Amino acid sequence: KGDKLNTMLKFGSDPEFAAGYEIDGVLNVLPPAVLREDYNLQFEQNGRHPIFKKYGDTFVHEDGCAFEMSTPPVYNWKDMWETLSDSKERFSAEVLSQFPKECNAKLYSLPAMKYQVDRWIGRGPEFQLSTVFGCDPDEDVFKMKTRCRVLDASRHPWRYFGGHIHASGVPEIESAPLQAIKSMVLTAGLASTAYTDVPSLEKERLFLYGKPGKFRIQHYPNGETGIEYRTCSTRWTESMELAEKVFTWAEIGLKSLLQGGLINELESLVMDDAKKAILSVDQDKAKGILAYIETRI
């Protein structure tokens, strides 16, 4: 089964990035709508997600306050990371650098960034998606009866950025998606917490996002059904070292825990502690649980 997983498992991602500007040394989000509305940045119509750039099969589009990047699934997560990194650098140089008075020439990979409420309040319908949370609902594997609500964020002083991980191609993901998500909690979720270099911003994101069991079931154009694990922030897109921790553990989760059946035992042994570690951004506790899981695989 391990060999089968290594040849079939595919990862994808649609991480969120921020354009930013500094006021008194504080980094603030620049909503993408500013560049469309105030500076006539060219874009391709795409409903709620206008597309600004295409780099091969990778799209950079607007998602509320974020520039979201969509990449095709790959068998080697390192290829995906390189594609994201290259597209991020190109977009920063080709697009953001055109607006030096409005923003820095860089897309930021931060879990949370300040948002200047007073500057953007009342800017009209094009800014509407920058002022709400939860317009695209997700689910929580630990609270399946709770449904996501759309929240008014027009006066909320922070915005948050996810690095959601898609996985497909393995029969067990399709037949047991909730167990697949739980396997990701005990691996990718814990690793994202354990090894982040910005724990205070990860904690800030937990105001609404980044809860341990957040997910969506995805039905892809090729007919496959997969999972989207939504707990991890976008921080892994900044660092190959962090990405290696997260995706190496994700592979362990979907190989040893899900396909190997270990999740059925570990769930009762360490899941409660894992949830607490993620919710409190307790890096020592997260590393300790991972160390224990490593002894079992």
PDB file of N, CA and C in Angstrom, residues 7 13 81 122 138 149 189 193 196 213 216 238 251 271 277:
ATOM      1  N   THR A   7       2.838   6.512  -5.578  1.00  0.00           N
ATOM      2  CA  THR A   7       2.683   6.729  -7.002  1.00  0.00           C
ATOM      3  C   THR A   7       1.364   7.396  -7.350  1.00  0.00           C
ATOM      4  N   SER A  13      -2.832  23.040  -3.912  1.00  0.00           N
ATOM      5  CA  SER A  13      -3.032  24.081  -2.909  1.00  0.00           C
ATOM      6  C   SER A  13      -3.580  25.328  -3.573  1.00  0.00           C
ATOM      7  N   TRP A  81       5.600  23.660  -4.584  1.00  0.00           N
ATOM      8  CA  TRP A  81       6.185  24.766  -3.824  1.00  0.00           C
ATOM      9  C   TRP A  81       7.023  25.659  -4.743  1.00  0.00           C
ATOM     10  N   GLY A 122     -16.933  51.808   3.701  1.00  0.00           N
ATOM     11  CA  GLY A 122     -17.821  52.515   2.791  1.00  0.00           C
ATOM     12  C   GLY A 122     -17.316  52.677   1.382  1.00  0.00           C
ATOM     13  N   ASP A 138     -17.044  26.292   4.991  1.00  0.00           N
ATOM     14  CA  ASP A 138     -16.320  25.041   5.150  1.00  0.00           C
ATOM     15  C   ASP A 138     -16.956  24.262   6.299  1.00  0.00           C
ATOM     16  N   ARG A 149     -20.933  30.465   9.250  1.00  0.00           N
ATOM     17  CA  ARG A 149     -21.768  31.647   9.090  1.00  0.00           C
ATOM     18  C   ARG A 149     -20.977  32.753   8.401  1.00  0.00           C
ATOM     19  N   GLY A 189      -1.411  19.321  10.394  1.00  0.00           N
ATOM     20  CA  GLY A 189      -1.896  20.348  11.314  1.00  0.00           C
ATOM     21  C   GLY A 189      -0.942  20.579  12.467  1.00  0.00           C
ATOM     22  N   THR A 193       1.754  23.913  13.208  1.00  0.00           N
ATOM     23  CA  THR A 193       1.844  24.588  14.511  1.00  0.00           C
ATOM     24  C   THR A 193       3.236  24.471  15.115  1.00  0.00           C
ATOM     25  N   THR A 196       6.126  26.596  12.919  1.00  0.00           N
ATOM     26  CA  THR A 196       5.974  27.951  12.405  1.00  0.00           C
ATOM     27  C   THR A 196       6.956  28.896  13.086  1.00  0.00           C
ATOM     28  N   GLY A 213      -9.823  21.023  12.771  1.00  0.00           N
ATOM     29  CA  GLY A 213     -10.501  20.101  11.871  1.00  0.00           C
ATOM     30  C   GLY A 213     -11.170  20.713  10.677  1.00  0.00           C
ATOM     31  N   ARG A 216     -12.919  20.929   3.507  1.00  0.00           N
ATOM     32  CA  ARG A 216     -13.961  20.803   2.505  1.00  0.00           C
ATOM     33  C   ARG A 216     -13.731  19.512   1.732  1.00  0.00           C
ATOM     34  N   GLU A 238       6.230  30.407   2.406  1.00  0.00           N
ATOM     35  CA  GLU A 238       7.383  31.299   2.515  1.00  0.00           C
ATOM     36  C   GLU A 238       8.694  30.531   2.629  1.00  0.00           C
ATOM     37  N   GLU A 251       2.177  13.407   4.139  1.00  0.00           N
ATOM     38  CA  GLU A 251       2.356  12.110   3.486  1.00  0.00           C
ATOM     39  C   GLU A 251       2.285  10.971   4.500  1.00  0.00           C
ATOM     40  N   MET A 271      -5.732  12.591  20.010  1.00  0.00           N
ATOM     41  CA  MET A 271      -6.444  13.627  19.266  1.00  0.00           C
ATOM     42  C   MET A 271      -6.826  14.814  20.139  1.00  0.00           C
ATOM     43  N   ALA A 277      -3.211  21.549  21.349  1.00  0.00           N
ATOM     44  CA  ALA A 277      -1.922  22.119  20.929  1.00  0.00           C
ATOM     45  C   ALA A 277      -2.110  23.093  19.781  1.00  0.00           C
TER      46      ALA A 277
END
